Structure formats: C-alpha cells, structure tokens
Short mmCIF file of C-alpha atoms in Angstrom, two decimals:
data_model
loop_
_atom_site.label_atom_id
_atom_site.label_comp_id
_atom_site.label_asym_id
_atom_site.label_seq_id
_atom_site.Cartn_x
_atom_site.Cartn_y
_atom_site.Cartn_z
CA MET A 249 7.62 -28.92 -33.36
CA LYS A 250 9.38 -29.25 -30.00
CA LYS A 251 8.98 -25.51 -29.41
CA ILE A 252 5.24 -25.69 -30.10
CA LEU A 253 4.80 -28.65 -27.74
CA ALA A 254 6.71 -26.79 -25.03
CA ILE A 255 4.44 -23.77 -25.40
CA LEU A 256 1.30 -25.92 -25.18
CA LEU A 257 2.63 -27.66 -22.05
CA SER A 258 3.35 -24.29 -20.44
CA ALA A 259 -0.19 -23.13 -21.22
CA ILE A 260 -1.68 -26.20 -19.52
CA MET A 261 0.42 -25.53 -16.41
CA VAL A 262 -0.64 -21.86 -16.31
CA PHE A 263 -4.33 -22.74 -16.50
CA SER A 264 -3.91 -25.37 -13.75
CA LEU A 265 -2.31 -22.80 -11.44
CA GLY A 266 -5.14 -20.39 -12.12
CA LEU A 267 -7.76 -22.97 -11.18
CA THR A 268 -5.93 -23.81 -7.95
CA ALA A 269 -5.73 -20.15 -6.94
CA PHE A 270 -9.44 -19.69 -7.54
CA ALA A 271 -10.31 -22.80 -5.54
CA GLU A 272 -8.34 -21.59 -2.53
CA GLY A 273 -10.09 -18.20 -2.53
CA GLU A 274 -8.93 -14.79 -1.38
CA GLU A 275 -9.37 -12.95 1.89
CA GLY A 276 -10.33 -9.31 2.08
CA SER A 277 -7.47 -6.86 2.16
CA THR A 278 -6.93 -3.26 3.17
CA GLY A 279 -5.14 -0.54 1.26
CA ILE A 280 -3.46 0.61 4.48
CA LEU A 281 -0.07 -0.91 5.24
CA LEU A 282 -0.50 -2.38 8.73
CA PRO A 283 2.59 -2.62 10.97
CA GLU A 284 3.86 -6.12 11.69
CA PHE A 285 4.04 -7.40 15.25
CA PRO A 286 7.70 -7.17 16.33
CA ALA A 287 9.76 -10.14 17.42
CA GLN A 288 11.95 -10.21 20.50
CA THR A 289 15.21 -8.48 19.68
CA GLU A 290 18.23 -8.43 21.95
CA GLY A 291 18.73 -5.07 23.60
CA GLU A 292 15.32 -3.69 22.62
CA ILE A 293 11.88 -3.06 24.14
CA TYR A 294 8.66 -2.51 22.21
CA PHE A 295 5.29 -1.14 23.24
CA VAL A 296 2.76 -2.45 20.73
CA SER A 297 -0.93 -1.70 20.24
CA GLU A 298 -2.61 -4.40 18.20
CA ASN A 299 -4.09 -3.86 14.73
CA THR A 300 -7.87 -4.10 15.14
CA TYR A 301 -10.68 -4.38 12.60
CA VAL A 302 -13.90 -2.72 13.73
CA GLU A 303 -17.53 -2.26 12.77
CA ALA A 304 -19.89 0.67 13.36
CA GLY A 305 -21.65 0.71 16.73
CA ALA A 306 -19.33 -1.80 18.43
CA THR A 307 -16.87 -1.54 21.32
CA TYR A 308 -13.43 -3.15 21.37
CA ASP A 309 -10.83 -3.90 24.05
CA ILE A 310 -7.56 -3.39 22.21
CA PRO A 311 -4.55 -5.12 23.79
CA VAL A 312 -1.29 -3.29 24.31
CA TYR A 313 1.83 -5.44 24.66
CA ILE A 314 5.38 -5.23 25.87
CA VAL A 315 7.90 -7.18 23.79
CA SER A 316 11.33 -7.13 25.42
CA ASN A 317 14.78 -8.65 25.56
CA TYR A 318 16.70 -6.10 27.55
CA THR A 319 19.08 -6.12 30.52
CA PRO A 320 18.74 -2.91 32.58
CA SER A 321 21.80 -1.32 34.14
CA VAL A 322 19.96 -1.08 37.47
CA GLU A 323 18.22 -3.69 39.63
CA GLY A 324 15.16 -2.28 41.37
CA TYR A 325 11.55 -1.36 40.82
CA THR A 326 10.08 -0.29 37.50
CA LEU A 327 7.76 2.65 36.95
CA LEU A 328 5.99 2.19 33.61
CA GLY A 329 3.79 4.91 32.17
CA ILE A 330 1.91 5.36 28.90
CA ASN A 331 -0.43 8.05 27.63
CA PHE A 332 -2.83 6.71 25.00
CA GLY A 333 -4.43 8.66 22.19
CA LEU A 334 -6.31 8.10 18.96
CA ALA A 335 -5.02 9.76 15.80
CA GLY A 336 -6.49 9.82 12.32
CA ALA A 337 -9.57 10.71 10.31
CA ALA A 338 -11.91 8.47 12.32
CA PHE A 339 -10.93 10.23 15.55
CA ASP A 340 -10.97 13.70 14.00
CA GLY A 341 -14.49 13.01 12.71
CA GLY A 342 -15.70 11.95 16.16
CA TYR A 343 -16.28 8.33 15.12
CA MET A 344 -13.93 6.69 17.66
CA THR A 345 -13.45 7.40 21.35
CA ILE A 346 -11.36 5.90 24.15
CA THR A 347 -13.81 4.97 26.91
CA GLY A 348 -11.74 2.82 29.24
CA ILE A 349 -8.29 1.53 30.23
CA ARG A 350 -7.53 -1.47 32.42
CA ALA A 351 -4.47 -3.42 33.47
CA SER A 352 -4.06 -6.92 32.08
CA GLU A 353 -4.09 -9.96 34.35
CA GLU A 354 -0.50 -10.65 33.31
CA ALA A 355 0.60 -7.20 34.45
CA GLN A 356 -1.26 -7.54 37.74
CA ALA A 357 0.53 -10.85 38.35
CA LEU A 358 3.96 -9.16 38.28
CA ALA A 359 5.73 -9.11 41.65
CA GLY A 360 5.15 -5.86 43.53
CA PHE A 361 2.49 -4.65 41.10
CA GLU A 362 0.79 -1.38 42.08
CA LEU A 363 -1.63 0.34 39.71
CA ILE A 364 -1.04 4.08 39.60
CA ALA A 365 -3.18 5.23 36.68
CA ALA A 366 -5.85 3.82 34.40
CA ASP A 367 -7.78 6.97 33.58
CA VAL A 368 -9.64 8.33 30.56
CA ALA A 369 -9.68 12.11 30.06
CA TYR A 370 -8.08 12.60 33.46
CA MET A 371 -8.56 16.05 35.03
CA ASP A 372 -11.06 16.76 32.21
CA ASP A 373 -8.21 16.67 29.70
CA PRO A 374 -9.38 14.68 26.63
CA TYR A 375 -5.75 14.09 25.70
CA CYS A 376 -4.75 12.62 29.07
CA ASN A 377 -5.56 8.92 28.89
CA MET A 378 -3.01 7.62 31.34
CA PHE A 379 -1.98 4.10 32.22
CA GLY A 380 0.82 3.40 34.65
CA PHE A 381 2.01 0.97 37.28
CA LYS A 382 4.94 0.12 39.49
CA CYS A 383 6.37 -3.39 39.85
CA ASP A 384 9.43 -5.09 41.34
CA ASP A 385 9.52 -7.88 38.75
CA MET A 386 12.52 -7.70 36.41
CA SER A 387 11.02 -10.43 34.21
CA ILE A 388 9.10 -7.64 32.49
CA TYR A 389 12.29 -7.06 30.48
CA ASN A 390 12.20 -10.53 28.95
CA GLN A 391 8.77 -10.96 27.39
CA GLU A 392 7.91 -12.42 23.99
CA ALA A 393 4.51 -10.71 23.89
CA MET A 394 2.89 -9.88 27.22
CA PRO A 395 -0.28 -7.78 27.30
CA ILE A 396 0.06 -5.03 29.87
CA ALA A 397 -3.19 -3.13 29.26
CA TYR A 398 -6.45 -3.09 27.35
CA VAL A 399 -7.76 0.13 25.88
CA THR A 400 -11.51 0.23 25.24
CA VAL A 401 -12.45 2.02 22.02
CA ALA A 402 -16.07 2.75 21.15
CA VAL A 403 -17.02 3.09 17.48
CA ALA A 404 -19.94 5.40 16.65
CA GLU A 405 -23.11 4.07 15.03
CA ASN A 406 -22.61 6.41 12.08
CA TYR A 407 -18.98 5.40 11.50
CA PRO A 408 -18.69 5.18 7.69
CA GLY A 409 -15.47 3.18 7.59
CA TYR A 410 -14.38 4.88 4.38
CA ASN A 411 -13.44 8.36 3.26
CA GLU A 412 -15.32 10.16 0.47
CA ASP A 413 -12.71 8.98 -2.04
CA GLY A 414 -13.38 5.34 -1.13
CA THR A 415 -10.18 4.77 0.84
CA GLU A 416 -10.26 3.30 4.36
CA MET A 417 -10.80 5.84 7.12
CA ASP A 418 -7.62 5.37 9.10
CA CYS A 419 -7.11 5.63 12.84
CA GLN A 420 -4.25 4.58 15.11
CA LEU A 421 -4.01 3.86 18.81
CA ASP A 422 -0.92 5.89 19.67
CA ILE A 423 1.37 5.31 22.64
CA GLY A 424 2.93 8.44 24.09
CA ASP A 425 4.99 9.62 27.05
CA PRO A 426 3.30 9.59 30.46
CA GLN A 427 1.82 12.71 32.02
CA TRP A 428 3.00 12.04 35.54
CA TRP A 429 2.64 15.71 36.54
CA ASN A 430 -1.09 15.06 36.96
CA TYR A 431 -0.39 12.42 39.63
CA MET A 432 1.81 14.25 42.11
CA ASP A 433 -0.15 12.77 45.01
CA ASN A 434 1.52 9.43 44.20
CA GLU A 435 4.92 8.77 45.75
CA TYR A 436 6.33 7.22 42.56
CA ALA A 437 4.93 9.76 40.12
CA MET A 438 6.20 12.58 42.34
CA PHE A 439 9.80 11.75 41.42
CA ALA A 440 9.17 10.58 37.86
CA SER A 441 11.11 12.17 35.01
CA GLY A 442 8.44 11.67 32.33
CA SER A 443 10.02 8.73 30.51
CA PRO A 444 7.83 5.67 29.74
CA ILE A 445 10.17 3.39 31.71
CA GLU A 446 12.12 4.25 34.84
CA ILE A 447 14.09 1.73 36.89
CA THR A 448 15.15 2.77 40.40
CA ASN A 449 17.19 1.03 43.07
CA PRO A 450 15.66 2.28 46.34
CA ASP A 451 18.77 1.32 48.34
CA THR A 452 21.46 2.97 46.24
CA PHE A 453 19.20 5.52 44.48
CA ASP A 454 20.74 4.51 41.16
CA TYR A 455 18.29 4.79 38.31
CA GLU A 456 17.86 4.29 34.56
CA THR A 457 15.39 6.12 32.36
CA ILE A 458 14.32 4.81 28.97
CA PHE A 459 12.67 7.10 26.45
CA ALA A 460 10.93 6.14 23.23
CA ASN A 461 13.09 5.87 20.12
CA ASP A 462 16.32 6.23 22.09
CA GLY A 463 17.82 3.03 20.71
CA VAL A 464 16.15 0.81 23.29
CA LEU A 465 12.42 1.54 23.43
CA TYR A 466 10.32 1.57 20.26
CA ILE A 467 6.63 2.24 19.69
CA VAL A 468 4.43 0.27 17.27
CA SER A 469 1.02 1.94 16.96
CA GLY A 470 -1.62 -0.40 15.56
CA HIS A 471 -4.41 0.69 13.25
CA VAL A 472 -8.10 0.67 14.15
CA ILE A 473 -9.92 0.40 10.84
CA GLN A 474 -12.96 -0.94 9.00
CA THR A 475 -13.09 -4.71 8.60
CA PRO A 476 -11.94 -5.39 5.03
CA PRO A 477 -14.62 -6.89 2.78
CA VAL A 478 -14.29 -10.52 1.68
CA PRO A 479 -14.96 -10.82 -2.07
CA THR A 480 -18.13 -12.72 -3.06
CA TRP A 481 -17.78 -15.79 -5.24
CA GLU A 482 -19.14 -13.78 -8.17
CA GLU A 483 -16.43 -11.13 -7.70
CA ARG A 484 -13.77 -13.83 -7.38
CA LEU A 485 -15.06 -15.59 -10.49
CA LYS A 486 -15.02 -12.35 -12.47
CA ALA A 487 -11.46 -11.55 -11.37
CA TRP A 488 -10.37 -15.11 -12.16
CA ALA A 489 -11.98 -14.97 -15.63
CA ILE A 490 -10.22 -11.69 -16.43
CA GLU A 491 -6.92 -13.15 -15.28
CA GLN A 492 -7.37 -16.25 -17.46
CA ALA A 493 -8.37 -14.14 -20.46
CA ILE A 494 -5.16 -12.15 -20.11
CA LYS A 495 -3.15 -15.36 -19.90
CA ILE A 496 -4.85 -16.76 -23.03
CA ILE A 497 -4.19 -13.58 -25.00
CA THR A 498 -0.58 -13.59 -23.84
CA PHE A 499 -0.24 -17.25 -24.78
CA PHE A 500 -1.51 -16.76 -28.33
CA GLN A 501 0.66 -13.67 -28.73
CA GLY A 502 3.66 -15.76 -27.78
CA LEU A 503 2.56 -18.62 -30.02
CA ASN A 504 2.12 -16.22 -32.92
CA GLU A 505 5.65 -14.87 -32.41
CA VAL A 506 7.08 -18.40 -32.35
CA LEU A 507 5.26 -19.43 -35.53
CA LEU A 508 6.36 -16.28 -37.33
CA GLY A 509 9.92 -17.09 -36.30
CA LEU A 510 9.60 -20.65 -37.66
CA LEU A 511 8.19 -19.66 -41.06
CA PRO A 512 11.58 -18.67 -42.57
CA THR A 513 12.94 -22.12 -41.64
CA LEU A 514 10.21 -24.09 -43.50
#
C-alpha cells in the first residue's frame, strides 16, 4: 500500500510541474548553435560580432565589440584593423549585404583616436570592408565589452530565412585580418604588418603585433539569421498535451509493474 501511495504522490507532482511549465510558456528557438558572448579573461583579447536576428527587407547596425584583459609588452599607440565579411548561405544567395561601417562613440572617445578606414568594398573590391583606427589610449586593453564599430547589413526583400530543407539559412559576420596594403597613403598603415593589433612606441620604436588565434587574440563571429518563431498558444497546448499523455502512459506502465510485483506477496 505504501508503494502505491508513493506512486500516486509522484504522479501528482509530475502533473503539477507540467502545468507550471505550460503556464510560463516557451520562447522561439533556433537550430543553429549561437556562440556565447565571451567574458573578460586574463591575458586574452576578443573581437566579437553580436548575434543578430533579422527580417526580410530590414537593415541592421550590428555592433562589434572588444573584450579584453591584457597587458601589452609595449607602451605606445595602438593600430587596430579589421576586415569584415559575410559568410554563409544567405550571403552566397545574395540576400545579405554589408552597406556601411562606422566607428562607435566609445571608440571615438579613446585618447588620440584617429579613424583610418571605415570603407565598404574599398577600391571596388567586394571583399575589402575595412575598419581601422589609431589611438593612444591603453585602456582599450581592459574592456568588459566595448563596442568599437557598427556594421550595417541590409537584408533583401526576398530573403526566405530558411533553406529548402526547412533549416535556418545561416550567415555570419566574420572578422578578418586588415588589408592595410590598400591604405599606403596613411602614415600608420604604411608601416603596418597586417596584424589586427599593433602597438608601437614611437620613441623607442619597440613594437608588439598580435594576430588572431595566437594565444592572445580570439575571434567570435556572430550569426545573422531569421528571427526564430514564437510558438502559438495552440502549438504550446498541443505540445503540452502530448507531453502529459506520455507521462500518464509511463505512470500506468510503472503502476502496472508494481502491482504485478505485489501479486505474489498477496
């Protein structure tokens, strides 16, 4: 008898949890695993483009951040350069295009800030979407999440959002090495080595270059994808009913096994 009462009590608790979950509701979700925003980590620098949900026919300013907790070996000015690009089925199909790049207000507030590049398809090269600046502010290497640029992405009116097989049409805003060779009329770019971060002491000519994935600088490319659908209350109710039906069947299967086990003891 105690076993039967315990089973009945468990069933009541299961049904209560199911009702609570249905009352709270569920948000839409995507089948694509989106990268998490990195936390400050000692000795590391991250360039991060933000995950962005989009709709057909709209335009979005996607923030790009620096997350840093790093002590450079050189005190001096910083030359920071990034080449942006879209990658994925939405770009390949002509549904997404970079139409603009601008420096953030936070970046412009850095001491000694000088904008060097904020160009889309520079020199008629569709793959040269350069952003770069020089600053004298070493605080850039201790930032929890500072936006440095905004990349404008236009989504075509006929953007389907999904592939023919029903999966999300993926696209990423990639962050690549700078193409400083296109900016040789600039005094800083003229002596650049091509790394995303270069720190130079103009008095001693000591310098430090930091390349992506070299143990210091890491890239986190966010996804630019269709806004996930939020289930209707009918869809949620149907899913909840199926879940409860499975629980009921499981309960009675368990109860049946218990009773069969008790029969020999009667």
